[in-house]
Structure formats: C-alpha cells, structure tokens
Coordinates of C-alpha atoms in Angstrom, one line a residue:
X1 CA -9.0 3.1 16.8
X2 CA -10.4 5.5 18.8
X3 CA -13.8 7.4 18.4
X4 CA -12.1 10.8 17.2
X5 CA -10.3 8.8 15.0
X6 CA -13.3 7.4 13.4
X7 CA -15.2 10.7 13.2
X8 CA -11.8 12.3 11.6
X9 CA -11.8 9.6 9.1
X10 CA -15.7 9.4 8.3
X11 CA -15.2 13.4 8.2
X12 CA -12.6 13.0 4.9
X13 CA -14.5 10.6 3.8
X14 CA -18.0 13.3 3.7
X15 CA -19.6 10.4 5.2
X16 CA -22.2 10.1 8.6
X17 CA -21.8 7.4 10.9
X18 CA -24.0 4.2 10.0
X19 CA -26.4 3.3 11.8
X20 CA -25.5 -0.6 11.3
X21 CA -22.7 -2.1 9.6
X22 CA -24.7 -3.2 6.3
X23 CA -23.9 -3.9 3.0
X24 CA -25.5 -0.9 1.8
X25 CA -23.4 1.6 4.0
X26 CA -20.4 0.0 3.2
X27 CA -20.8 0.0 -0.4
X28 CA -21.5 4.0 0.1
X29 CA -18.2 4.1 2.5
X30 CA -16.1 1.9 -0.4
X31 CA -16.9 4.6 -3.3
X32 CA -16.7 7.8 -0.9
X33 CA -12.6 6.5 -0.3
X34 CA -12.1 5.7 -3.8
X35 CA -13.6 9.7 -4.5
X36 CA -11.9 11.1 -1.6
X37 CA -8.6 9.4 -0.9
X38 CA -6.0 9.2 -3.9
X39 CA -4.1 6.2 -4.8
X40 CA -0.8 7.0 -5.0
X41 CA 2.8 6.3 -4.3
X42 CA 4.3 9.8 -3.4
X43 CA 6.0 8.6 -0.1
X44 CA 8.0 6.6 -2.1
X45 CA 9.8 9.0 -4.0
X46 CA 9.3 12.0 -1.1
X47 CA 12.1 9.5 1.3
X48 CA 9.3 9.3 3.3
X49 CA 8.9 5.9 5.2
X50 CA 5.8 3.4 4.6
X51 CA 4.8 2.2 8.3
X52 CA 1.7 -0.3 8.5
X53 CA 0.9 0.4 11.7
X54 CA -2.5 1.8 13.2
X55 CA -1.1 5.3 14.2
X56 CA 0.6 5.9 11.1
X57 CA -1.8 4.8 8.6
X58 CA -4.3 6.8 10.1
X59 CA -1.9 10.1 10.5
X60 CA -1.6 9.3 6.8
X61 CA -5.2 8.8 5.4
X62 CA -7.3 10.0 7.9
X63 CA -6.0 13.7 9.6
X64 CA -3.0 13.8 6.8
X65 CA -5.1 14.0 3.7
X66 CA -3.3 11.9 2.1
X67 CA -3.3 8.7 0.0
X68 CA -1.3 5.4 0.2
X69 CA -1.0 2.6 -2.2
X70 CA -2.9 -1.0 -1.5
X71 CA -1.5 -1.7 2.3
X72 CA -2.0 1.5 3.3
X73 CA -5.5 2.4 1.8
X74 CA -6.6 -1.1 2.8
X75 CA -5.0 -0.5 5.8
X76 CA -6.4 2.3 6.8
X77 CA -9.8 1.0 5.5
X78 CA -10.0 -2.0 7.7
X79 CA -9.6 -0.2 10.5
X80 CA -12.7 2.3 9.6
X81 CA -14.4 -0.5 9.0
X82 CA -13.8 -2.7 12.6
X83 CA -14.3 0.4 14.4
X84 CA -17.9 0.6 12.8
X85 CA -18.6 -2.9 13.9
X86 CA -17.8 -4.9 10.4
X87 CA -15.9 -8.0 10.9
X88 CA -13.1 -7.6 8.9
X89 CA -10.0 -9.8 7.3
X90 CA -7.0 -9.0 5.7
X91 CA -6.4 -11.7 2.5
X92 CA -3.0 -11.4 0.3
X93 CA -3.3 -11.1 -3.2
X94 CA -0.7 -11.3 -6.1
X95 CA -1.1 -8.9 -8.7
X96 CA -1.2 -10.4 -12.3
X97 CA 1.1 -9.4 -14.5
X98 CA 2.8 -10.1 -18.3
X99 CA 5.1 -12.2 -16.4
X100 CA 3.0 -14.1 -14.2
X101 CA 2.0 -13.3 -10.7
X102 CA 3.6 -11.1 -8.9
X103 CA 5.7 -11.7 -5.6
X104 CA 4.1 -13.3 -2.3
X105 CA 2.3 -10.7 -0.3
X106 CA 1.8 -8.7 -3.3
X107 CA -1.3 -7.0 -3.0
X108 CA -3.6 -6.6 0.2
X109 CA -7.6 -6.7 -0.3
X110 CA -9.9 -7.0 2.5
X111 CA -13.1 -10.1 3.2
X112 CA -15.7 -7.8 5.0
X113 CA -18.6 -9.9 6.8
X114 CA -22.1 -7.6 7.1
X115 CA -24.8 -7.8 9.4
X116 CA -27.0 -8.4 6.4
X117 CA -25.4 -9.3 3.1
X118 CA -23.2 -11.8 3.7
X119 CA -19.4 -11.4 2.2
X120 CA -17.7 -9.1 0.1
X121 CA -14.0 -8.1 -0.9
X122 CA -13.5 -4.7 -0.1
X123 CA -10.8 -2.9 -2.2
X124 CA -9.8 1.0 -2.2
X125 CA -6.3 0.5 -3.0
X126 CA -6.0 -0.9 -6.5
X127 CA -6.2 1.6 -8.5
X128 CA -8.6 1.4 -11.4
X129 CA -10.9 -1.4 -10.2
X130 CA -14.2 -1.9 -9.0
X131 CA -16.3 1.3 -8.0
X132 CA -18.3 -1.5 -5.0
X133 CA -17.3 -4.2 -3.5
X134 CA -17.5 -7.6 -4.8
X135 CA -19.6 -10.4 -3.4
X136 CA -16.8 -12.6 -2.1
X137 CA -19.2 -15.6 -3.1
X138 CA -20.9 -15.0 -6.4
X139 CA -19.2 -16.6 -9.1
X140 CA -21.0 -15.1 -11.9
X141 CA -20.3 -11.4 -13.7
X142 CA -20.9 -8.8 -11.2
X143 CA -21.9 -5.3 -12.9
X144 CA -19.9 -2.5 -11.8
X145 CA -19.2 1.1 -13.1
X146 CA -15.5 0.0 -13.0
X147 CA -16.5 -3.1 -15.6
X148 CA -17.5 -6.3 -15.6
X149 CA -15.8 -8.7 -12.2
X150 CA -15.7 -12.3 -11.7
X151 CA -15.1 -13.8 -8.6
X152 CA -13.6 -17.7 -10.0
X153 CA -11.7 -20.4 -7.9
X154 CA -8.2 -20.9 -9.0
X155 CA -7.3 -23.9 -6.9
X156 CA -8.0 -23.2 -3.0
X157 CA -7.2 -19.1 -3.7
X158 CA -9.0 -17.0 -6.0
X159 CA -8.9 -15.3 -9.1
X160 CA -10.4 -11.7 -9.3
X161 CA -11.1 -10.8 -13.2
X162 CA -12.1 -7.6 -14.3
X163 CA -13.4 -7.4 -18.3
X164 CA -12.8 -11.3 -18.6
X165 CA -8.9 -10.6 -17.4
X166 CA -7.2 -11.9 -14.4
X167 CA -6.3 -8.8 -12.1
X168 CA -4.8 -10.3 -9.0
X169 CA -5.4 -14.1 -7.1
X170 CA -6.3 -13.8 -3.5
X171 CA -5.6 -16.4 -0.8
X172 CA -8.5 -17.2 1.2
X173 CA -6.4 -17.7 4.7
X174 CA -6.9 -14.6 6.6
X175 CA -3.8 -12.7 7.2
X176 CA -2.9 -9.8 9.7
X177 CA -1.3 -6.3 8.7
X178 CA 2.2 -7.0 9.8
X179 CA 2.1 -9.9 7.7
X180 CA 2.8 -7.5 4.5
X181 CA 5.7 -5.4 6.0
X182 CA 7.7 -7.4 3.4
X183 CA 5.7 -6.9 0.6
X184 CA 5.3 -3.3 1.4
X185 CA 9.5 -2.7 2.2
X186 CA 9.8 -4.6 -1.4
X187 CA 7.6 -2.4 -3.5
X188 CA 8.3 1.0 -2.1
X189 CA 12.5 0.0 -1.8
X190 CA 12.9 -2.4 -5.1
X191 CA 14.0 -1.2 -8.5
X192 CA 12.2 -3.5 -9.6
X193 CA 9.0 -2.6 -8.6
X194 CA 7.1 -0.8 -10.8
X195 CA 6.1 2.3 -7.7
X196 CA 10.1 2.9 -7.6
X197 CA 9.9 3.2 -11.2
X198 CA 7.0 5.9 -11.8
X199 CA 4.8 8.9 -9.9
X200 CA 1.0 7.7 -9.9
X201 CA -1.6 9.7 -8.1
X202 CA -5.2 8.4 -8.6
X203 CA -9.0 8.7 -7.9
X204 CA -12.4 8.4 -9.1
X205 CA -14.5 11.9 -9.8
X206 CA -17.9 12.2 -9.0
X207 CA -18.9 11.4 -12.4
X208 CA -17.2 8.2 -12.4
X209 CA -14.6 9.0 -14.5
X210 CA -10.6 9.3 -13.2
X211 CA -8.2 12.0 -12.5
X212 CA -4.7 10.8 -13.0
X213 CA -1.4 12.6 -12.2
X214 CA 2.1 10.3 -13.5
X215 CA 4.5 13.1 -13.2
X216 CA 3.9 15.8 -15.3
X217 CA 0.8 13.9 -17.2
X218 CA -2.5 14.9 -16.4
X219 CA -5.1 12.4 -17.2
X220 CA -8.6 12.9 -17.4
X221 CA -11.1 10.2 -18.0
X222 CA -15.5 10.9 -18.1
X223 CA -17.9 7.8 -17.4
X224 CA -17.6 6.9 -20.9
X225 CA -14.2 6.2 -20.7
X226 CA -13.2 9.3 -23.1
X227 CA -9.3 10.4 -22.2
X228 CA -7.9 13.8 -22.3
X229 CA -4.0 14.3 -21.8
X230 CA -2.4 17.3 -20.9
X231 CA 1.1 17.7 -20.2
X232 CA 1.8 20.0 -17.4
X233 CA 4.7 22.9 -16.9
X234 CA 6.0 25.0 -14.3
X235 CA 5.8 23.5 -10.5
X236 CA 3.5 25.7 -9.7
X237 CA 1.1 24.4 -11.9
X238 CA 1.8 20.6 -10.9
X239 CA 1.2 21.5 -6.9
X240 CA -2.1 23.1 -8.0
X241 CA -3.5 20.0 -9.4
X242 CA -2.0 17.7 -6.0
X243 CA -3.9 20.8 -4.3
X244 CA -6.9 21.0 -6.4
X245 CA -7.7 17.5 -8.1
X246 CA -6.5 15.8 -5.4
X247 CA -6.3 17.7 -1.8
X248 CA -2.8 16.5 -1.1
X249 CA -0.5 20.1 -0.4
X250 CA 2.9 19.4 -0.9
X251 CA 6.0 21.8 -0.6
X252 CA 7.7 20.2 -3.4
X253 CA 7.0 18.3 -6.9
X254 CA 7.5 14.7 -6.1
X255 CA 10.1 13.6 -9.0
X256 CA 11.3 9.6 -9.5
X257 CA 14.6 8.8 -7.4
X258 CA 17.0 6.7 -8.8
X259 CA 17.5 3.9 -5.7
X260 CA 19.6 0.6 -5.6
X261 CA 18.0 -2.2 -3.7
X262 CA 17.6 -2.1 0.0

C-alpha cells in the first residue's frame, strides 16, 4: 500500500495521519470507518465480483466510496492500519447464529498490536457491534456505546459476546487474507447465505445512532436506541438516500437476485 493510497484512505476516513500507531489513534481511526464507510452487501446483488485482494479492496473502500461486508472492510482496514506502522493479524471468526455457528472462515476480525496499549480486536465489518475496539485480553465487561462486550475463552478460540450474547468465536491462529476467498465466494454466491438473501447498507451517525437501508426500508436509530421506519417509493428517492445517508452513487436501485449455488 502505497503512500497515496494511505492519504486517499485517511482522506474518506476525515482523519490526519498519526503521529504513532497508539491505541488512542486507532480507536479514533476504528469509529471514523464505522461513520464513514457503510457496511453493506450491494456487490452482491449489483453481479459485481468480491476480490480480496490489495488493489481491489482499496479501489473499493478507499477511492470508490464504497463499503464491503466483513472481508472487505477488514480487509481494507488492515491494510490502513500496517501502512501506519500497526502490527496487524487477520483471525477467522464464525458468526453465531440460531443454528449454531456458522461455516469455517465465516467472519474476519483483525488482532492489532500498539506501540502502547497492548492488544485489541479491531472490527469495522460487523455490522452493529462495538463503536472501539476491544482489548483482545480483558476478560471482564468492556463499556462501549455499541453495549456491553466480553472477551471469554471458549476452548483455545474465543467467544466475543455483546449484551451477555455470543456474537461470533474467533480463532486465535493468525490467518492471511486469501485464506477467506472461500468464505467470501460462499456468502456472496450461496442461497443460503443470508447476504444472497437480503439488501443491507449500514453505518453509525455522528450521534451514535444507525442509518439503515434493507431495500426499500429506511431505518433510523438515535443514541438511545429509539427506531424510526420509513418505507421508501420511487427510485429516485432510494438513490438519494445511497447518495445522501450514505455517499455511495449508484446508477441503479440494487434489488435481491434470485441465484442457484455456484
């Protein structure tokens, strides 16, 4: 990653360049992305291809204005982050779910070493999650605008729980990027996987509440966790709020596609 690269990204991001790569910065870094850069699965439904690799990602997230879902927001993330000096590794996560956990490679999260703070688990790509990241080593509550997270062993992995419930079980091997091609090729190509299945584009506001756009449904949420739900009309109208709420310009409304596996 290149300097231009990093100054494009740290530009969409409204951020400076840190001086060192502390826990502080990053913490300011890890709730500028979650503002800035939308979680969603558009690409998915647009026919347009998911490639982890460093020129795409950062053709997506940093110069595209766009967003991703976890491997590419992560991704992209990781490489901000080594390029800034932080030692950085990718862990695999699977998601929990009514049925269990999900499928090997599920999820991506990242273990971020600082010059001064020790460990923490780095996360911009799981949706509604913690607003800073986690201290990879506490294993008491950690306060967060996002809720209440615990960091607990669950064998030799671990279980990240948000509100007293399981949210996804990392490994603790360190992984590289191409290691979640498969995982990635799965969710975006699967029926069933729940991105094939639905629209989602995500982010926090600046008064830590969320903008939410499934489809048609716009979802509002303030600090206090109030919802407002509108249901939206004409295109026109959906493109504004991509182009407004979220930055993304798109030439068309992104509808589900009905796909058979592969």
């Amino acid at each position: 990653m290149n300097p231009t690269h990093t100054d494009a990204y740290l530009r969409r991001l409204g951020a400076g360049r840190p001086a060192r790569p502390t826990a502080d910065a990053l913490r300011d870094l890890h709730l500028r992305h979650l503002r800035t850069v939308p979680f969603e699965n558009l690409s998915v439904h647009l026919g347009e291809p998911v490639v982890l690799a460093e020129e795409a990602l950062l053709g997506k997230v940093a110069t595209g204005r766009r967003g991703g879902f976890c491997y590419e927001l992560n991704g992209a993330f990781a490489l901000l982050l080594t390029s800034l000096g932080y030692d950085v590794q990718h862990l695999a996560g699977r998601v929990h779910g009514d049925e269990g956990l999900g499928i090997p490679y599920d999820h991506l999260a990242l273990r971020v070493r600082t010059v001064d703070g020790g460990d923490l688990i780095a996360d911009v790509g799981f949706g509604a999650h913690s607003h800073r990241p986690l201290l990879f080593g506490e294993r008491g509550d950690q306060a967060d605008p996002g809720g209440t997270f615990r960091v607990v062993a669950a064998g030799e992995d671990l279980d990240v729980l948000r509100d007293g419930r399981p949210q996804y079980r990392l490994e603790t091997r360190p992984r590289t990027l191409p290691d979640f091609r498969a995982g990635a090729w799965w969710h975006s190509t699967s029926p069933e996987s729940h991105f094939t299945k639905s629209l989602v584009c995500s982010r926090i506001t600046e008064d830590g509440g969320r903008i939410t756009l499934g489809g048609r449904t716009l979802t509002t949420t303030d600090a206090e966790g109030h919802k407002t739900v509108r249901e939206l009309g004409a295109d026109e109208e959906v493109l504004a709020v991509y182009r407004d709420g979220f930055g993304i310009g798109l030439g068309q409304v992104p509808t589900v596609r009905d796909r058979q596996f592969g």
